[in-house]
PDB file of C-alpha atoms in Angstrom:
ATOM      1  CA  UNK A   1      23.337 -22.429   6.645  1.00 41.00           C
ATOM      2  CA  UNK A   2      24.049 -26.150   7.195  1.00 49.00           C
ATOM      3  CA  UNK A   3      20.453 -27.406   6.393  1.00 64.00           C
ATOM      4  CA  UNK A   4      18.684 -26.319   3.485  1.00 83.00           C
ATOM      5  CA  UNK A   5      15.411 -25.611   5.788  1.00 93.00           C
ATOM      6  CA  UNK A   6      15.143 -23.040   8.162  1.00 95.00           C
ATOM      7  CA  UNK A   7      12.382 -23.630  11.231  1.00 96.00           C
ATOM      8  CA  UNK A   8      10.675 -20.443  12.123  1.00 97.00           C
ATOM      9  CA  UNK A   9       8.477 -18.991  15.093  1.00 97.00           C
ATOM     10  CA  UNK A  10       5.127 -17.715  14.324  1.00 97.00           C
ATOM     11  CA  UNK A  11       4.633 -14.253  14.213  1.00 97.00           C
ATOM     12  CA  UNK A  12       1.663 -12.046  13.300  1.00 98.00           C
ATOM     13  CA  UNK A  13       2.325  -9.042  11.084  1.00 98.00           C
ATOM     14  CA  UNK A  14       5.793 -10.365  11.626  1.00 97.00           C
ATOM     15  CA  UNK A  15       8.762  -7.333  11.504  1.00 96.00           C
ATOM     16  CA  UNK A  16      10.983  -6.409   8.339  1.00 96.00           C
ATOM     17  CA  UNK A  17      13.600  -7.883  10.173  1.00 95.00           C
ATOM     18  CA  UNK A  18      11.374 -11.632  10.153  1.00 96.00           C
ATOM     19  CA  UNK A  19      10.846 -11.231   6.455  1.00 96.00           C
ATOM     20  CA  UNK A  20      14.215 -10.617   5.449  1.00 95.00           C
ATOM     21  CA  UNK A  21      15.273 -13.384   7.258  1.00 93.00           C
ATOM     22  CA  UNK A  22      12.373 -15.464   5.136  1.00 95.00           C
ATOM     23  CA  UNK A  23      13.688 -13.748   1.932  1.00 94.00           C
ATOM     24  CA  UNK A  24      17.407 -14.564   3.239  1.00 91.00           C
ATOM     25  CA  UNK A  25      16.891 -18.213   3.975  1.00 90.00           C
ATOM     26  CA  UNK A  26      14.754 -19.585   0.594  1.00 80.00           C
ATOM     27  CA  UNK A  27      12.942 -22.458   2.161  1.00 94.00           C
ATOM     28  CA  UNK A  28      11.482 -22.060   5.126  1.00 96.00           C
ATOM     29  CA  UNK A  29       8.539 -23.717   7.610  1.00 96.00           C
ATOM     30  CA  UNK A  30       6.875 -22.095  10.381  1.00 97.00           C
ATOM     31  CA  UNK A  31       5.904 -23.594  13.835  1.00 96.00           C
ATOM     32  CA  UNK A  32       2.346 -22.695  14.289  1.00 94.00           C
ATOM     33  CA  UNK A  33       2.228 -25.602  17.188  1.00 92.00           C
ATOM     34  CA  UNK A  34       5.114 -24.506  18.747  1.00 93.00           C
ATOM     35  CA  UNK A  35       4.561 -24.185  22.468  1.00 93.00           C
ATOM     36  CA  UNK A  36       2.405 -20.986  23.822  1.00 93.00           C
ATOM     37  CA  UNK A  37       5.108 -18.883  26.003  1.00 90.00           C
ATOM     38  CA  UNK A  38       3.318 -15.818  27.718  1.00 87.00           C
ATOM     39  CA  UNK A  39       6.603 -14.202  27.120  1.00 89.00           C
ATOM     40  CA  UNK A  40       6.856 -14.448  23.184  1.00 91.00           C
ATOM     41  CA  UNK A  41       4.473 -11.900  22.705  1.00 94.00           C
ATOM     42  CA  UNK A  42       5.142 -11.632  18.932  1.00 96.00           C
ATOM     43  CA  UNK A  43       3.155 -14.712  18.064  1.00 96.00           C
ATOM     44  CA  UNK A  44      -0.047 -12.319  19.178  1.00 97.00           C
ATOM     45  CA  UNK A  45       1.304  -8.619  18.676  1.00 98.00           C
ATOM     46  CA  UNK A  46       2.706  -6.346  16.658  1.00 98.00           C
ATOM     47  CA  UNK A  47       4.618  -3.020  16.268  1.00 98.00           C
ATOM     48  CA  UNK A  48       3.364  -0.021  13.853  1.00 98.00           C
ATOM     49  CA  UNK A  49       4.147   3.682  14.417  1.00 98.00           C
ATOM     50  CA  UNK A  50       1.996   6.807  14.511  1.00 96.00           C
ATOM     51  CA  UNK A  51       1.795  10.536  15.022  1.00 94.00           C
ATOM     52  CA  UNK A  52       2.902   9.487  18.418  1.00 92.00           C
ATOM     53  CA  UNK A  53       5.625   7.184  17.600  1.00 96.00           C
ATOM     54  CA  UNK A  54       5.825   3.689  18.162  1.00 97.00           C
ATOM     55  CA  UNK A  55       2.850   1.686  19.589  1.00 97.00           C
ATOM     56  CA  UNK A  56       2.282  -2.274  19.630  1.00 98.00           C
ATOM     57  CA  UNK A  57      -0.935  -4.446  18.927  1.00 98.00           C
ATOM     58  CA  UNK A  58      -2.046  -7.066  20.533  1.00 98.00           C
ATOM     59  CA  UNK A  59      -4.529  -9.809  19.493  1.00 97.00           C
ATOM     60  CA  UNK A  60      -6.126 -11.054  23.173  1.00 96.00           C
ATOM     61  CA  UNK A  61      -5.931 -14.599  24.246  1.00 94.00           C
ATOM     62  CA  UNK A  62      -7.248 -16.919  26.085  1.00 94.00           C
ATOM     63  CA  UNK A  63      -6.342 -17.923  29.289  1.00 87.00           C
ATOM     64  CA  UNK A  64      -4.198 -21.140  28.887  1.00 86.00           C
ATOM     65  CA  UNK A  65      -1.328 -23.146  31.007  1.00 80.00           C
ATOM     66  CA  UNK A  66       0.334 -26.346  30.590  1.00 77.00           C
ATOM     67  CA  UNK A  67       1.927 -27.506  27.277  1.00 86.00           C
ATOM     68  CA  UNK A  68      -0.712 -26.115  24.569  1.00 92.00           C
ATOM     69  CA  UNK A  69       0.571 -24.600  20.819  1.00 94.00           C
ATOM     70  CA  UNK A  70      -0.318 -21.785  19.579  1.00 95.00           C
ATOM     71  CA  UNK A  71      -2.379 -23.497  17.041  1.00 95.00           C
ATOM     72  CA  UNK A  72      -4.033 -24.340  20.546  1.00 95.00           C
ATOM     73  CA  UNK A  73      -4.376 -21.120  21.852  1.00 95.00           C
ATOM     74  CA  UNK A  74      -7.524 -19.230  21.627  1.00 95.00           C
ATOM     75  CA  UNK A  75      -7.849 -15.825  21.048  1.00 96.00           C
ATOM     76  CA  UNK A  76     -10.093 -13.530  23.015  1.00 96.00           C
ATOM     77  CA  UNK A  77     -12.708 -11.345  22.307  1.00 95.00           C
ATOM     78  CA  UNK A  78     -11.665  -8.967  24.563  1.00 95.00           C
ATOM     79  CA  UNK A  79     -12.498  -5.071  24.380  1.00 95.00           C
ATOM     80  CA  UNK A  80     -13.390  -6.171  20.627  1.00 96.00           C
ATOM     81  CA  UNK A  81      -9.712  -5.385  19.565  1.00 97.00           C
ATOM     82  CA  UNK A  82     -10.411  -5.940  15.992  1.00 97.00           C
ATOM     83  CA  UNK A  83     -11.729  -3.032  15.774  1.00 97.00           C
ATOM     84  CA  UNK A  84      -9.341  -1.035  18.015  1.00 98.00           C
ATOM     85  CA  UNK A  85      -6.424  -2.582  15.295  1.00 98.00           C
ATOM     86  CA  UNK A  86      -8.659  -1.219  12.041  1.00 98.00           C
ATOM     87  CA  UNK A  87      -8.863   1.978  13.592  1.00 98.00           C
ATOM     88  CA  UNK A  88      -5.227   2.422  14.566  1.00 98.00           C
ATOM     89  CA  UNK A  89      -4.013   0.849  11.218  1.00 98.00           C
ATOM     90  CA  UNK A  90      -6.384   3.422  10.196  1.00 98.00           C
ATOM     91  CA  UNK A  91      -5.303   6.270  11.731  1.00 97.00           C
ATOM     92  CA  UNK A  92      -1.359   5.204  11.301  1.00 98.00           C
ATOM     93  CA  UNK A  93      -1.322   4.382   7.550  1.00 98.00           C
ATOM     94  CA  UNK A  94      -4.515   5.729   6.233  1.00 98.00           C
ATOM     95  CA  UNK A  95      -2.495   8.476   4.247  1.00 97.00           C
ATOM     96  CA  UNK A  96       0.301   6.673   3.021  1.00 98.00           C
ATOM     97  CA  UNK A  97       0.359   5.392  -0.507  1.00 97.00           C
ATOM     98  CA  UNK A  98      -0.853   2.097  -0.508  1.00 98.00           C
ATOM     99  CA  UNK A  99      -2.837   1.658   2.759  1.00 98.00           C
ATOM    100  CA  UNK A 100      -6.271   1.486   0.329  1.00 98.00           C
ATOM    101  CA  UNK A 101      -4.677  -0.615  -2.301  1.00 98.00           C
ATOM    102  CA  UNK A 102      -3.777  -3.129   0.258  1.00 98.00           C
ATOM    103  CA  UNK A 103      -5.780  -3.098   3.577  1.00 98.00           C
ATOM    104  CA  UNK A 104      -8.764  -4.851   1.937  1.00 98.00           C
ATOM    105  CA  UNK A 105      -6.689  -7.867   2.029  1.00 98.00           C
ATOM    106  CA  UNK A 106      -5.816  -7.885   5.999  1.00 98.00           C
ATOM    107  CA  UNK A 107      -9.728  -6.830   7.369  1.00 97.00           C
ATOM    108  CA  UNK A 108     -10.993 -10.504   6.894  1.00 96.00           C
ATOM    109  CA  UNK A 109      -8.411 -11.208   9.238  1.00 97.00           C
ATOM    110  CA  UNK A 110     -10.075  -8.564  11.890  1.00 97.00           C
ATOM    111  CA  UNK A 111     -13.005 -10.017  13.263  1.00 94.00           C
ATOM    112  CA  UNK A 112     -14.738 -11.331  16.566  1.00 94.00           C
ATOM    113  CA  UNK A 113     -13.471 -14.944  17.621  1.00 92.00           C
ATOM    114  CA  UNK A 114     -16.703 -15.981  17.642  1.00 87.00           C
ATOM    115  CA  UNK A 115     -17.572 -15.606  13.767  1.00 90.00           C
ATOM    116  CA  UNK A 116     -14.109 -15.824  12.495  1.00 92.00           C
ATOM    117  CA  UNK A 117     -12.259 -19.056  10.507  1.00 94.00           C
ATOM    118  CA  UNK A 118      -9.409 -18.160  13.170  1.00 94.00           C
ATOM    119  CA  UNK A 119      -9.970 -19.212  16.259  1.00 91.00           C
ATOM    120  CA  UNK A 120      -6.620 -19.454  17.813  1.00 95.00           C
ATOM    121  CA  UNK A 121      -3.761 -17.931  17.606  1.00 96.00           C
ATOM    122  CA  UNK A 122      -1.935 -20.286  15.003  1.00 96.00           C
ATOM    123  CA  UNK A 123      -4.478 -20.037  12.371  1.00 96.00           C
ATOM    124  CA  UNK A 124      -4.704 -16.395  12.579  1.00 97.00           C
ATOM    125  CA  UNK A 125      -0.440 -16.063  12.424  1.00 98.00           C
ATOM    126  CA  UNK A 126      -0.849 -18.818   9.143  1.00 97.00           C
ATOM    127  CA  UNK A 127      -3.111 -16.713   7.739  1.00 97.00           C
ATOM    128  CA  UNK A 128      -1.774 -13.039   8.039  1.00 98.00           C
ATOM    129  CA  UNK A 129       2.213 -14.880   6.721  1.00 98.00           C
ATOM    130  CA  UNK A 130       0.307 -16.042   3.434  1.00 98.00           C
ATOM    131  CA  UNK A 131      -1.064 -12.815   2.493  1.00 98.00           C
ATOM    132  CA  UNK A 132       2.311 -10.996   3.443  1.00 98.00           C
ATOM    133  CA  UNK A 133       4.792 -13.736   1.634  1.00 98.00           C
ATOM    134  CA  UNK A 134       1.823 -13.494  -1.603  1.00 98.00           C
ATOM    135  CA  UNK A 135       2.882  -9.103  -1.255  1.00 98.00           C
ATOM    136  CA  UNK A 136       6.604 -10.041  -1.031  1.00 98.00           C
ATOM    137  CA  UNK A 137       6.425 -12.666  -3.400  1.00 97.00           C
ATOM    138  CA  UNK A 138       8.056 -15.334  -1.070  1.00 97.00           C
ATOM    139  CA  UNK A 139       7.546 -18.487  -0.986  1.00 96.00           C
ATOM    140  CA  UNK A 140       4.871 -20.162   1.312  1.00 97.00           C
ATOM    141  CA  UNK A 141       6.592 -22.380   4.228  1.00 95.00           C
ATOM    142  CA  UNK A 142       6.913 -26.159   3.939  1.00 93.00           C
ATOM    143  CA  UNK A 143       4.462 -28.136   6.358  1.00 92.00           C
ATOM    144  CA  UNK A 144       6.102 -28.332  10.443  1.00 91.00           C
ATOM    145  CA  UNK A 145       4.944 -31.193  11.090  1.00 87.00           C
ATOM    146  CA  UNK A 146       6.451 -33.022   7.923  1.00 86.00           C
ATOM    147  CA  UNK A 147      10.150 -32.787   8.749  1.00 87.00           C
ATOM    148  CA  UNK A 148      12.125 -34.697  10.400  1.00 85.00           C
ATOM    149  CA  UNK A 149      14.688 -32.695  13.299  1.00 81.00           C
ATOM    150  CA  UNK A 150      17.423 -33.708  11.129  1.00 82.00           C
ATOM    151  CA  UNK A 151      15.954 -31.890   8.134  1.00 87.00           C
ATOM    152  CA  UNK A 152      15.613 -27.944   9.221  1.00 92.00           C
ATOM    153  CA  UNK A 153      18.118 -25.740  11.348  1.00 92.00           C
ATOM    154  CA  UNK A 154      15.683 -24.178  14.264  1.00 94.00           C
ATOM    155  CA  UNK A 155      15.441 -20.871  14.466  1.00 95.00           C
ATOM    156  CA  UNK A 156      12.367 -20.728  16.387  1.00 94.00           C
ATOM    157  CA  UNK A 157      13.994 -18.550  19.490  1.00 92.00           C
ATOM    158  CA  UNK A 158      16.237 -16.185  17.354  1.00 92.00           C
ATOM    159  CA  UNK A 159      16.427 -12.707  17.822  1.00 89.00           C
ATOM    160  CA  UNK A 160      15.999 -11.266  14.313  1.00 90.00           C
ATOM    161  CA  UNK A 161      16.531  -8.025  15.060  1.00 83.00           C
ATOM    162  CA  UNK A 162      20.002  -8.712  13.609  1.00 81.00           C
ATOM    163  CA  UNK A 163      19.191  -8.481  10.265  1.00 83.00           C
ATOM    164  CA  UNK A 164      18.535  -5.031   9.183  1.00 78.00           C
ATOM    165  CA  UNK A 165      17.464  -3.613   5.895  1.00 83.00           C
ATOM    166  CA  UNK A 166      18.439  -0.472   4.233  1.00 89.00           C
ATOM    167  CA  UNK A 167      16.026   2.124   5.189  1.00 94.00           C
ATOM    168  CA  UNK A 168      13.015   2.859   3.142  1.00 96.00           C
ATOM    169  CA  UNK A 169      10.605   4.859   3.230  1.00 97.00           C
ATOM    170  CA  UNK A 170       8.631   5.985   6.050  1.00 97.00           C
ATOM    171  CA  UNK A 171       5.356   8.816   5.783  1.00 96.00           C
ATOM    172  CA  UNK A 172       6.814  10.458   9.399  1.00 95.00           C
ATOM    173  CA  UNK A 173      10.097   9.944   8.905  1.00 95.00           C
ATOM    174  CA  UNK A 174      10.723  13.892   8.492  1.00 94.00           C
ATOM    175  CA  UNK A 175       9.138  13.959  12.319  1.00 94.00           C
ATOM    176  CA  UNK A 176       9.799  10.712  13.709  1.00 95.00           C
ATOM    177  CA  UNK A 177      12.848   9.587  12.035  1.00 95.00           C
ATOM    178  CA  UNK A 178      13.483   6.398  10.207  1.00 95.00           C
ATOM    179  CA  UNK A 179      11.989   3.532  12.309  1.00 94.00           C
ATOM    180  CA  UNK A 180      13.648   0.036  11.684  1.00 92.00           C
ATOM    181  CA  UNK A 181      11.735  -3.636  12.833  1.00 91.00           C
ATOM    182  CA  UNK A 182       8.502  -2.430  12.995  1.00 96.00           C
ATOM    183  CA  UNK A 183       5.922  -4.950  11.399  1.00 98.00           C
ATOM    184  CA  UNK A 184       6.323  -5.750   7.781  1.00 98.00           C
ATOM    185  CA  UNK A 185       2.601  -4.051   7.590  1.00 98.00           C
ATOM    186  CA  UNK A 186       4.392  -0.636   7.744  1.00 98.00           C
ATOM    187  CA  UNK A 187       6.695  -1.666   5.002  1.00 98.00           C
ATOM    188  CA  UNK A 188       3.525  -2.582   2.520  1.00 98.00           C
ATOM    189  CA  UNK A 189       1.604   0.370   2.973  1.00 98.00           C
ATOM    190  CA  UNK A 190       4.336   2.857   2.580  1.00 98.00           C
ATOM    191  CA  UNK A 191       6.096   1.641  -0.146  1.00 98.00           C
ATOM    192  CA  UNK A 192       3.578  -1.330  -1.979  1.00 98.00           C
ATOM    193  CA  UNK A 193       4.996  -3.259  -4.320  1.00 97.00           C
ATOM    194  CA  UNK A 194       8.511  -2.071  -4.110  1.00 97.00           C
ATOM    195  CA  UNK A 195       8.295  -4.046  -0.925  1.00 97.00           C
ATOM    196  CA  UNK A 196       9.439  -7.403  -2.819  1.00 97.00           C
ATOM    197  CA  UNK A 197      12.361  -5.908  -3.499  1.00 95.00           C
ATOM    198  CA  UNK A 198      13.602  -3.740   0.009  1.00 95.00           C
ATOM    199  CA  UNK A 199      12.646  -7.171   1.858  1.00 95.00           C
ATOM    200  CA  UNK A 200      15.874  -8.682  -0.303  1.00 91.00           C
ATOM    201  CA  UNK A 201      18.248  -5.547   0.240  1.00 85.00           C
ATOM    202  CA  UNK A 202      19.572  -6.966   3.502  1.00 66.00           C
ATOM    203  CA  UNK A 203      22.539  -5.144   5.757  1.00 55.00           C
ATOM    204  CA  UNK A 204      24.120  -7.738   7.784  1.00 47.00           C
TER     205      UNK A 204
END
């Protein structure tokens, strides 16, 4: 890289492919303000795999036009999907090895709009990439809105699904096969803490 400082996109739950490129980069800062697209879906959902394969998760929002952030964005409280993503977390990774050992620290992070300290979509996405970077032992991302354009190389629309790790492993992978991007919260709760060091085994 030219710049020392990569510029990411928010994501929540991001994929193994995100947090390679986190572990791949060194210093890093995220966008949480960068502007809502109804088409970036990744800054509210999230891919995890079950008994039937591979299913996404989304976090509701508000409606919301013009040129608003996603630290602008609220989220909805629609069909109270914090409990629809507990339960299929639940029934996806209840049996692997570290679901119990882990979960505990993602169910704050699960709760109606109304009560929660994360009212929009930015502060939940901030949230959620400090736990996972504490897991991976990463380090946290500088502040946005402190650098200069100069500064950072922007990465904010790359695809990176081309980074791929060697595979680890999976609880279904005997049925379902090895299943690569997914969100990083598949890579936790199969494998724990050897997690810090698949993130850094990159295939490029």
């Amino acid at each position: 890289m030219e710049k020392e400082i990569v510029l990411l996109p928010p994501q929540l739950f991001g994929s193994t492919s995100y947090y390679a490129a986190v572990a791949r980069f060194g210093a890093t800062a995220v966008d949480f303000s960068m502007r809502a697209d109804k088409r970036f879906k990744s800054a509210h959902r999230y891919k995890i795999i079950d008994t039937r394969g591979e299913i996404f998760l989304t976090v509701p929002v508000c409606h919301f036009s013009g040129r608003r952030g996603w630290n602008e964005v609220e989220i909805s409280d629609h069909g109270q999907w914090w409990k629809l993503h507990v339960t299929a977390l639940e029934s996806a990774y209840g049996r692997t090895p570290f679901f119990e050992f882990y979960i505990d620290r993602f169910l704050p992070l699960f709760s109606n709009p109304a009560e929660s300290r994360f009212p929009n979509i930015g502060s939940l996405d901030c949230e959620a990439d400090r736990i996972i970077r504490n897991i991976l032992e990463l380090p946290q991302p500088l502040a946005a809105d402190s650098l200069h354009k100069e500064q950072y190389t922007d990465l904010t629309h790359h695809d990176f699904n081309d980074i791929r790790l060697e595979p680890y492993w999976q609880i279904r992978a005997d049925s379902l096969g090895f299943h690569p991007a997914l969100s990083i919260l598949d890579m936790i709760f199969n494998i724990g803490p050897e997690s810090a060091i698949a993130i850094r085994q990159l295939v490029c």
